[in-house]
Short mmCIF file of C-alpha atoms and ligand atoms in Angstrom, two decimals:
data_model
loop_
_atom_site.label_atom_id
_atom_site.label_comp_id
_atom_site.label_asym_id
_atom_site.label_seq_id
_atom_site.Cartn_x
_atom_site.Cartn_y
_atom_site.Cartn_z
CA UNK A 210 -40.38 22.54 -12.61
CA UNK A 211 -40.54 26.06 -11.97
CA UNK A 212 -38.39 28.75 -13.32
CA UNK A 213 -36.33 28.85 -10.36
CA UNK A 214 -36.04 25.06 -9.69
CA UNK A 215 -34.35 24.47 -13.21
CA UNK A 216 -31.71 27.66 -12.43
CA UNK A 217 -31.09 25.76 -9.35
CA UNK A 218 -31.39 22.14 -11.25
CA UNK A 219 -28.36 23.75 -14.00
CA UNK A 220 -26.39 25.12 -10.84
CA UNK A 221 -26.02 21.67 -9.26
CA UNK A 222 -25.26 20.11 -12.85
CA UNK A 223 -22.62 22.57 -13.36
CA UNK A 224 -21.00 22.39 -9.68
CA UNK A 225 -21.03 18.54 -10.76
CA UNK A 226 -19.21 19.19 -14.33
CA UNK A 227 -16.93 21.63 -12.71
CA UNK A 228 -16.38 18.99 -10.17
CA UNK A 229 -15.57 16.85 -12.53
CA UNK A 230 -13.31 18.64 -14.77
CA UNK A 231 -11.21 19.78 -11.67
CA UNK A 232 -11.00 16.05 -10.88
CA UNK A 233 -10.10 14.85 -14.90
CA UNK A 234 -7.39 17.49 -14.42
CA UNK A 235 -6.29 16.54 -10.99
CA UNK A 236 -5.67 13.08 -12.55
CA UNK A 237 -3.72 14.24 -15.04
CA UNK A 238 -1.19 15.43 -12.86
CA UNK A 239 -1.11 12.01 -11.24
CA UNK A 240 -0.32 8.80 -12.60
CA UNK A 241 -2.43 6.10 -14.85
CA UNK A 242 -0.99 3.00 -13.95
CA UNK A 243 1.50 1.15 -12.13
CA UNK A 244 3.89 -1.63 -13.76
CA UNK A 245 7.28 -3.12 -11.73
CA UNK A 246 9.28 -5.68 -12.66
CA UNK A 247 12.07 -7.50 -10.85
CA UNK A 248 12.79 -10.17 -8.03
CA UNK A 249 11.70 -10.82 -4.95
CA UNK A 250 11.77 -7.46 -3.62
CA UNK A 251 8.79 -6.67 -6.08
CA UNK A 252 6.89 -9.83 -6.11
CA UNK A 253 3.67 -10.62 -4.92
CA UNK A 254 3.58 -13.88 -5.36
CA UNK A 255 3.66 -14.74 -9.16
CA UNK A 256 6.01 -17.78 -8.27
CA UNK A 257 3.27 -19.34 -7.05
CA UNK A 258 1.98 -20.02 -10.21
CA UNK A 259 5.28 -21.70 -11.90
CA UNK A 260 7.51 -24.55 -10.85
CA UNK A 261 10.42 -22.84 -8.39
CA UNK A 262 11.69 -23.51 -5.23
CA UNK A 263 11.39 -19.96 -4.83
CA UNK A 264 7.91 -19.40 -3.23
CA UNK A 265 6.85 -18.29 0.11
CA UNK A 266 3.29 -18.75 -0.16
CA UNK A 267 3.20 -20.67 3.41
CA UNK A 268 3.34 -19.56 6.56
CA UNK A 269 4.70 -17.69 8.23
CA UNK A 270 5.24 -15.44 5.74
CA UNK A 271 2.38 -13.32 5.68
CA UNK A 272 2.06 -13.63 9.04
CA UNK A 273 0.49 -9.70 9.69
CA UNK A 274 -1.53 -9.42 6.73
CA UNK A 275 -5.07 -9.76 7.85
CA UNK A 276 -5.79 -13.71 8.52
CA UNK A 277 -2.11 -14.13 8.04
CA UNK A 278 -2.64 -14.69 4.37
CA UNK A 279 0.72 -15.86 2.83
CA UNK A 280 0.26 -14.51 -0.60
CA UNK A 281 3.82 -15.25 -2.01
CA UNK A 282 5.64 -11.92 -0.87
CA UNK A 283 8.88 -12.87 0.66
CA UNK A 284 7.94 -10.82 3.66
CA UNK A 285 5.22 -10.90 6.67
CA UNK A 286 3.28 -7.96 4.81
CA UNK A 287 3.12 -5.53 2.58
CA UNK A 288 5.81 -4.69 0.10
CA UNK A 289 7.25 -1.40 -0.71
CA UNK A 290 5.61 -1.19 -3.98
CA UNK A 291 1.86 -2.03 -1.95
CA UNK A 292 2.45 0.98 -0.36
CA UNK A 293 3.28 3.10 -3.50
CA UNK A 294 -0.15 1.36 -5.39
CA UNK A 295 -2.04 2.43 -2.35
CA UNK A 296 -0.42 6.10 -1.91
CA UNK A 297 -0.81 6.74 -5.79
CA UNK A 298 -4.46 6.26 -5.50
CA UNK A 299 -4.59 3.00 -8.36
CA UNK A 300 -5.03 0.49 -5.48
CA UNK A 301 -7.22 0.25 -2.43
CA UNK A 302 -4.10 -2.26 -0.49
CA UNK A 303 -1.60 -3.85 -2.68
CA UNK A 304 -0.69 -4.39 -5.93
CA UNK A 305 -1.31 -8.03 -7.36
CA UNK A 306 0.66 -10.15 -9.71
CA UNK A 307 0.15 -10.17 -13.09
CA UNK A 308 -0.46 -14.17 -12.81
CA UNK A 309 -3.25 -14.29 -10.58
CA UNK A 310 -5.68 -15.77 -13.02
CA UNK A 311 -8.48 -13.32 -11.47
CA UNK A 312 -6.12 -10.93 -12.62
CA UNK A 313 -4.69 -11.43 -15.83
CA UNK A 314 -8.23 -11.23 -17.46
CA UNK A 315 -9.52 -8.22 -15.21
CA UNK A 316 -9.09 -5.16 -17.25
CA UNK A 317 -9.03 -3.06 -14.57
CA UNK A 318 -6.40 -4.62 -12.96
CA UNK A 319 -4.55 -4.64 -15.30
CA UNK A 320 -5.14 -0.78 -16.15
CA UNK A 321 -4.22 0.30 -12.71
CA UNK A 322 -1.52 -1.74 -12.21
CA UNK A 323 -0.01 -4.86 -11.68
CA UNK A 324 3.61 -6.60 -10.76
CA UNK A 325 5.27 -9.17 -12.92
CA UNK A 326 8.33 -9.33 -10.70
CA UNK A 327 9.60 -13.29 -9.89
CA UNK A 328 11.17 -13.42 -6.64
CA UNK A 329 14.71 -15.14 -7.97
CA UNK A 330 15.00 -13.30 -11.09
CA UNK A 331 17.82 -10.68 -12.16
CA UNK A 332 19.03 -8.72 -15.18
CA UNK A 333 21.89 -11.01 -15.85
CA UNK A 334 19.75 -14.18 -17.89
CA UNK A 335 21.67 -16.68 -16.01
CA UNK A 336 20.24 -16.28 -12.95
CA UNK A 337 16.74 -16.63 -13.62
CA UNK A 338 18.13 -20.12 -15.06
CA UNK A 339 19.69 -21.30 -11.88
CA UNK A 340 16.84 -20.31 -9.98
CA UNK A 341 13.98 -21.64 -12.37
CA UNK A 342 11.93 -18.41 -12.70
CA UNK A 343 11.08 -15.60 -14.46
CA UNK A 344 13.55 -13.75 -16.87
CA UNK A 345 13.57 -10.16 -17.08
CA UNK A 346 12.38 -10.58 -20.42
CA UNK A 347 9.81 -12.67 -19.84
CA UNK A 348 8.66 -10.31 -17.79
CA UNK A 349 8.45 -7.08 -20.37
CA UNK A 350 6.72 -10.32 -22.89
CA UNK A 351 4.06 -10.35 -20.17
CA UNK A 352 3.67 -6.54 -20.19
CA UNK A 353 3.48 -6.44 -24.23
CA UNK A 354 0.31 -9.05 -23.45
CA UNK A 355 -1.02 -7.07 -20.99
CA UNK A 356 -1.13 -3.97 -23.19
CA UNK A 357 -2.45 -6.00 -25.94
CA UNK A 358 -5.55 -7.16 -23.89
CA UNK A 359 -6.16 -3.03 -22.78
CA UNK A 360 -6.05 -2.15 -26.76
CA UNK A 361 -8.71 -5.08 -26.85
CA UNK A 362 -10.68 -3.69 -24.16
CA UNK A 363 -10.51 0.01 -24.61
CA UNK A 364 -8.37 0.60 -28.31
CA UNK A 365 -4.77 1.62 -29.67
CA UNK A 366 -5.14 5.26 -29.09
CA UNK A 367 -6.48 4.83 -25.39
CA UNK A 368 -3.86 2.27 -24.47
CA UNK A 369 -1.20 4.86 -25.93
CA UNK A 370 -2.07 7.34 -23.36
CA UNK A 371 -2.49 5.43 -21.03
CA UNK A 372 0.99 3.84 -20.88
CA UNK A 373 2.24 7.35 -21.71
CA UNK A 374 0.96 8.33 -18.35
CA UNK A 375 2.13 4.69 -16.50
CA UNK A 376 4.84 4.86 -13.95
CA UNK A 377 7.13 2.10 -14.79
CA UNK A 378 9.71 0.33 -11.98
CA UNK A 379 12.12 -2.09 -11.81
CA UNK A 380 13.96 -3.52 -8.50
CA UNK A 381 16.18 -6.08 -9.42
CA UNK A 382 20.48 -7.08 -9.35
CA UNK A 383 21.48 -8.36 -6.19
CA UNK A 384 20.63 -12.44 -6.92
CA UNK A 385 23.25 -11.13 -9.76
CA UNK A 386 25.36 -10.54 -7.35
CA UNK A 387 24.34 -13.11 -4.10
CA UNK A 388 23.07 -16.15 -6.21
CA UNK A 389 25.02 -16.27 -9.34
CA UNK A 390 28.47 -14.03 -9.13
CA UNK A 391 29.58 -15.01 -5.35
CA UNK A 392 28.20 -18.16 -5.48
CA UNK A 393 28.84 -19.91 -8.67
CA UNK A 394 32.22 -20.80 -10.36
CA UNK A 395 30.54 -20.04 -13.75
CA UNK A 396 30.48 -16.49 -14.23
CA UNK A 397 33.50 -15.25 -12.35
CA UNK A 398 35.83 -17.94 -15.13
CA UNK A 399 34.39 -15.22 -17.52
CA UNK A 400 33.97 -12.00 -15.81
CA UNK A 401 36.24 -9.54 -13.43
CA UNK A 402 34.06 -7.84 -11.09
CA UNK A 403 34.08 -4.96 -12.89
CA UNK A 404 33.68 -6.42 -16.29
CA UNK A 405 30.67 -8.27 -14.68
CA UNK A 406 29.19 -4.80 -13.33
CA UNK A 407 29.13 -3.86 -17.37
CA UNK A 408 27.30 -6.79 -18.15
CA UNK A 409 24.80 -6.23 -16.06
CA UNK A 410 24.40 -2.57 -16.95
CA UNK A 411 24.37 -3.22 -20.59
CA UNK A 412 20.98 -5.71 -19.58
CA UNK A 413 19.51 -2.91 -17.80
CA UNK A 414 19.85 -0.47 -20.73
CA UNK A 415 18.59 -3.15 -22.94
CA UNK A 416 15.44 -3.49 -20.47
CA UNK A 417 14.66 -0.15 -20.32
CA UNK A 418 14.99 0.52 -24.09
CA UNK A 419 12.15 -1.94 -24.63
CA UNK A 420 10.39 0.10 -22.36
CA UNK A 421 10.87 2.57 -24.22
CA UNK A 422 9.54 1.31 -27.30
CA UNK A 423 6.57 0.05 -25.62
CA UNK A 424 5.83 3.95 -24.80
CA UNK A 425 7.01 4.24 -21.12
CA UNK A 426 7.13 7.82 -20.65
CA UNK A 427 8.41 7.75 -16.54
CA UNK A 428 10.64 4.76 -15.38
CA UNK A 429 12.26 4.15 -12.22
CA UNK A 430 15.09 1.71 -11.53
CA UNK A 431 16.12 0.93 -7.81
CA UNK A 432 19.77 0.66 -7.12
CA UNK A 433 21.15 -2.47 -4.92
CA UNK A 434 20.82 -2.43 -0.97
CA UNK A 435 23.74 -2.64 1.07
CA UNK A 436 24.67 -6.30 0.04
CA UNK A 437 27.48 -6.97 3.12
CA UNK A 438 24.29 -6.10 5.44
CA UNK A 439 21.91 -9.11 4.52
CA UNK A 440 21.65 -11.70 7.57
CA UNK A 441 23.17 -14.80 4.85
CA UNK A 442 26.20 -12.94 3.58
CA UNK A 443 26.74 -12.54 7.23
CA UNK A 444 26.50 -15.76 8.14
CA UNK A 445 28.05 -17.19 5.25
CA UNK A 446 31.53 -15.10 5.16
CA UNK A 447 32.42 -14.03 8.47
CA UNK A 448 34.87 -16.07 9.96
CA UNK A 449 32.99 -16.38 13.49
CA UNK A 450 29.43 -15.66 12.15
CA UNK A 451 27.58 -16.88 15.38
CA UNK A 452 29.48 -14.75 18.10
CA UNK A 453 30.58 -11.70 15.63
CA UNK A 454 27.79 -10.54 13.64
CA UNK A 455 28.61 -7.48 11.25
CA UNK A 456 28.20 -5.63 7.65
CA UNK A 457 30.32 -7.02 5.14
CA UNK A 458 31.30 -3.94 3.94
CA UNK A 459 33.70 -6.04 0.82
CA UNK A 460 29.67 -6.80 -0.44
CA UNK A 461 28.43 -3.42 0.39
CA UNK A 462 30.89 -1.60 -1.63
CA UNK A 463 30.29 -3.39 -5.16
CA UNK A 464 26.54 -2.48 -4.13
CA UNK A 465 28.13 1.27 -3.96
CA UNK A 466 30.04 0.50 -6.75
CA UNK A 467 27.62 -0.55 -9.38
CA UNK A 468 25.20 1.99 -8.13
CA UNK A 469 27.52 4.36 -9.15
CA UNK A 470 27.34 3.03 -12.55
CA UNK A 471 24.25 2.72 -13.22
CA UNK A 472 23.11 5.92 -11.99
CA UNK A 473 25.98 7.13 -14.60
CA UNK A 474 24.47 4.93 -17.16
CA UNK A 475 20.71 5.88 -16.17
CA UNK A 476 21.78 9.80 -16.77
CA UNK A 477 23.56 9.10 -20.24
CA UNK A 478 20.50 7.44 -21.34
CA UNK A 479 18.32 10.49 -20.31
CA UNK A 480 20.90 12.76 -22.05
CA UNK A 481 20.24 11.17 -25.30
CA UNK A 482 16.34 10.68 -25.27
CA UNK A 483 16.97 14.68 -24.66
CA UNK A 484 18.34 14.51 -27.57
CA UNK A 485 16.54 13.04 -29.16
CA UNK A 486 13.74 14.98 -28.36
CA UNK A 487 11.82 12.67 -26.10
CA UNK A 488 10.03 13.21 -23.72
CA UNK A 489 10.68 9.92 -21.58
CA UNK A 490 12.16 10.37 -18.20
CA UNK A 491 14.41 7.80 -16.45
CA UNK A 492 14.45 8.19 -12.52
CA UNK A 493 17.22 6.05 -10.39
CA UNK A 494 15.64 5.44 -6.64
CA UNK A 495 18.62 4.81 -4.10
CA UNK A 496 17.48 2.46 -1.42
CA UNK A 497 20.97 1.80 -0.18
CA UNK A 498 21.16 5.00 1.87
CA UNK A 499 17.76 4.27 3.42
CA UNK A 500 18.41 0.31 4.16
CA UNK A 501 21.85 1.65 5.27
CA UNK A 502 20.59 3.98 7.78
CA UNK A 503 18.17 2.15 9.55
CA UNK A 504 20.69 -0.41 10.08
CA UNK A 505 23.52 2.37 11.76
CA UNK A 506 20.95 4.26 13.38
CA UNK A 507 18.60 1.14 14.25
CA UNK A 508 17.38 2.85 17.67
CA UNK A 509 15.68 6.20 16.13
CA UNK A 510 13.70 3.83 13.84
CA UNK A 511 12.77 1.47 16.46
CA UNK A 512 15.00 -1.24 15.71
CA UNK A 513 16.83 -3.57 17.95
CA UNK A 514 17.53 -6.47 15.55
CA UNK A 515 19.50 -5.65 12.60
CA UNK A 516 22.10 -8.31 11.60
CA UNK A 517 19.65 -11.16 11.75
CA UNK A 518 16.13 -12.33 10.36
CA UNK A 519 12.81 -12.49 12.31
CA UNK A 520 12.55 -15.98 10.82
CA UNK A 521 14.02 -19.14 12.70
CA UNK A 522 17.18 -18.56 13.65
CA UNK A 523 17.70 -15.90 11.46
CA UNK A 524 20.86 -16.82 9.90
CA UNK A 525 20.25 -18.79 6.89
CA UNK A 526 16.46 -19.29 6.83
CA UNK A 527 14.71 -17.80 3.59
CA UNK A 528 12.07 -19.18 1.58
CA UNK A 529 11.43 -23.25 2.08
CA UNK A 530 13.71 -23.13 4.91
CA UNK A 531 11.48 -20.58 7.13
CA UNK A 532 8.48 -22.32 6.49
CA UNK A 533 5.79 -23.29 9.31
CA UNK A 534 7.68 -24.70 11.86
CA UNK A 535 9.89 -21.95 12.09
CA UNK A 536 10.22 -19.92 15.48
CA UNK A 537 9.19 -16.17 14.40
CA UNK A 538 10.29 -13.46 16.75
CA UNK A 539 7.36 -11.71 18.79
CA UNK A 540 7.69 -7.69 17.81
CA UNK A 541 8.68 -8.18 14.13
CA UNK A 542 8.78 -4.12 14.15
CA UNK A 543 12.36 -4.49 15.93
CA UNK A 544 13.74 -6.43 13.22
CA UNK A 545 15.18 -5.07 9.81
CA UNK A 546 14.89 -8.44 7.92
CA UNK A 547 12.06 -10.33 8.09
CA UNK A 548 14.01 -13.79 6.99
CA UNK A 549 17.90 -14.23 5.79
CA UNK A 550 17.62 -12.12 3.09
CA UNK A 551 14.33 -9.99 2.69
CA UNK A 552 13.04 -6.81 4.58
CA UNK A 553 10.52 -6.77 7.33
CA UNK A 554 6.75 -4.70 6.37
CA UNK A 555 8.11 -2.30 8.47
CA UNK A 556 11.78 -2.08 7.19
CA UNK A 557 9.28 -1.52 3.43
CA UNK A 558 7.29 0.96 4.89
CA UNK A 559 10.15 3.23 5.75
CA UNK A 560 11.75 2.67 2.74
CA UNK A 561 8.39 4.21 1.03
CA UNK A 562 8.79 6.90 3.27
CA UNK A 563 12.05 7.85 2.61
CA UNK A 564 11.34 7.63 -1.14
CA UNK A 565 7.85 9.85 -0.85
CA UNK A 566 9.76 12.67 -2.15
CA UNK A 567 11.41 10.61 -5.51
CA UNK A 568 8.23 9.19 -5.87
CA UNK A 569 5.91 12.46 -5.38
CA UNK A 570 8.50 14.07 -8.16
CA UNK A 571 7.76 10.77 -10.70
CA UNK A 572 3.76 11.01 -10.18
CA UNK A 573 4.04 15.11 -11.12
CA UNK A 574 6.62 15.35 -13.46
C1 NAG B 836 16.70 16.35 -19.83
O1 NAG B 836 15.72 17.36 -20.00
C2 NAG B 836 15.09 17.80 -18.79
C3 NAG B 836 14.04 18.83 -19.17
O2 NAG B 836 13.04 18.27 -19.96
C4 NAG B 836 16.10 18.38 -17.84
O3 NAG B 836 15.48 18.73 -16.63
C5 NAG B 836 17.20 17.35 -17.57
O4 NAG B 836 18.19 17.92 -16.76
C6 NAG B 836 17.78 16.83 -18.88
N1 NAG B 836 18.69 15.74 -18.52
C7 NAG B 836 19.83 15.49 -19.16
C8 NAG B 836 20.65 14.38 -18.61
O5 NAG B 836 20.20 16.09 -20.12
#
C-alpha cells in the first residue's frame, strides 16, 4: 500500500469511527429499552400461556395482521405500545410478551424490550383474582427476572445503565373499575367511590416505587379512557341500550375523576424524588382526551361507528364471546372499538399519534 492509499485507508477508518461515535451519541439521546406493564390494553398475548378465560388468541382477532395471525392482543392488530417499540427504533413491528418462551431466554429481546401486561389484570389485587391472571406484582417479579438474566448475559454495571436509560409504562385501572367495582358486591360493602379511587392510587404509588428501586429512571403511567364510552357499559346500563346508544357520562366522570388524582399523586411523587435528589422522572400520558375526541368528532378521523364494536353484534361480544363465528364488520377503520370493550388498530394508531409529542419528550428527556 502506497503512501497515499493508507492516508486514504485512515480517512475511511476515521469517517467510520466518527460515524460511529455520532451514532453511540445519537443513542444516547434515545431510549435503551422498552418495559409496560398492565391489562389488556398492553398485552400481547401473555395470557396465552396461563389458564384464563381471558385470551383472544383465535380468530378473528388478529384479523389484519399479516396471515391474520391472532397473537393474543385483544384487538385485530397492532397495539399502541407496537407502534411506540417500532417508532423508538428497539423493534422492527411489535413488541412481544415477556412469556413467549422464544422470548424469555432471548437476550436481546429482552434488552430491547418486552410487555408483561395480562389482559384482565389491574392495580387493585382483587381483580387479577376474579379474572385468573396476572397481578401487577407478578408482573414487576417478572421484570426483576428479566433483569437478572441481562446481568447474566452482559453484568451488574451494564444492566444498571441500561435500565437507567429504559422507558418504563404502565396502562392499567379500568377492570378496577368495569370488572370488580361496578360489577361485584364485594368491594363497594368496603369502599365509597372515592375511598376506592385512594386505594387504587396508593397501589399505583406502591408499583411505581418498586420501579424505582429497580432503577427506572423515566416511567409513564396512562390515565383511564372515557369509561361511559365503551360499547358494554353501554349496553349494560342504558335503559333502552338497543334503540338509544350513548356515553355514559356517570362512568366517564370517575374516569375524569381519578385521573385527576393520580396525575396529582404522579406530580407529588416527582416533587419528592426532586427532593430527594433523583433523577427519576414520572410522566402521566392522558388517553382520555384522545379516545374522547375521536368519539365526538368521529367524522374528521374517519369514523362512522363509535358506540359499538366491529365484533358480532357489537354490544357485549369481547374475548370468548367474539370468537370465529362472529360476524366482523367489513371497513374496521370506521369503527372505534374493535370488540365490546377494546380499541380498533386504527383507534391505537391515533392514539400513538396524539401521544408522539409525550412520548418524543420521554425518549429525550
Ligand atoms: C422536578 O425537577 C425537574 C428538573 O429536573 C423540573 O423540571 C420539574 O418541574 C420538577 N418537578 C417537580 C414536581 O418539582
Amino acid at each position: 500500500m502506497g503512501t497515499c492509499d493508507t492516508y486514504l485507508f485512515l480517512s475511511v477508518v476515521h469517517i467510520f469511527i466518527l460515524c460511529f461515535m455520532a451514532k453511540v451519541e445519537g443513542l444516547n439521546k434515545t431510549i435503551s429499552g422498552f418495559y409496560v406493564f398492565g391489562d389488556s390494553t398492553v398485552d400481547p398475548g401473555n395470557n396465552n400461556y396461563i389458564k384464563t378465560a381471558f385470551r383472544s388468541n383465535f380468530p378473528p382477532y388478529g384479523r389484519d395482521f399479516s396471515n391474520q395471525v391472532p397473537t393474543g392482543r385483544f384487538t385485530n392488530g397492532k397495539l399502541a405500545t407496537d407502534y411506540i417499540a417500532s417508532y423508538s427504533g428497539l423493534k422492527k413491528e411489535i413488541l412481544p410478551p415477556y412469556l413467549d418462551p422464544n422470548v424469555i431466554n432471548n437476550i436481546e429481546e429482552l434488552m430491547t424490550g418486552v410487555s408483561f401486561a395480562s389482559a384482565g389484570s389491574g392495580f387493585d389485587p382483587l381483580t387479577p383474582t376474579i379474572t385468573s391472571v396476572i397481578p401487577i406484582e407478578k408482573q414487576v417479579e417478572y421484570f426483576r427476572k428479566c433483569k437478572k438474566r441481562m446481568e447474566d448475559a452482559v453484568g451488574k454495571q451494564r444492566t444498571e445503565n441500561h435500565v437507567k436509560k429504559a422507558v418504563f409504562f404502565v396502562s392499567a385501572g379500568t377492570n378496577d373499575f368495569v370488572l370488580n367495582y361496578f360489577a361485584l358486591p364485594v368491594r363497594r360493602k368496603t369502599y365509597t367511590l372515592l375511598a376506592y379511587h385512594h386505594f387504587l392510587i396508593q397501589h399505583v404509588e406502591h408499583f411505581l416505587q418498586e420501579l424505582l428501586a429497580e432503577g427506572a429512571k423515566k416511567i409513564a403511567v396512562s390515565g383511564l379512557p372515557p369509561m361511559g364510552c365503551l360499547p358494554i357499559m353501554i349496553t349494560l346500563n342504558s335503559p333502552n341500550a338497543l334503540f338509544q346508544r350513548h356515553c355514559i357520562d356517570k362512568y366517564s366522570s370517575v374516569a375524569r375523576d381519578f385521573n385527576l388524582l393520580l396525575q396529582h399523586e404522579l406530580h407529588q411523587m416527582q416533587s419528592k424524588l426532586n427532593m430527594s435528589n433523583s433523577d427519576a422522572k414520572i410522566y402521566y400520558v392522558d388517553i382520555y382526551r384522545p379516545i374522547a375526541d375521536m368519539i365526538q368528532a368521529h367524522k374528521r378521523f374517519g369514523f362512522d361507528e363509535v358506540d359499538s364494536g366491529c365484533c358480532g353484534s357489537g354490544y357485549i361480544e369481547a374475548a370468548i364471546l367474539c370468537n370465529k363465528v362472529s360476524n366482523v364488520c367489513l371497513d374496521r377503520s370506521k369503527y372505534v372499538f374493535w370488540d365490546s370493550v377494546h380499541p380498533t388498530e386504527k383507534t391505537y394508531h391515533n392514539l400513538f399519534l396524539a401521544s408522539l409529542h409525550t412520548i418524543d419528550f420521554i425518549m429525550n428527556n
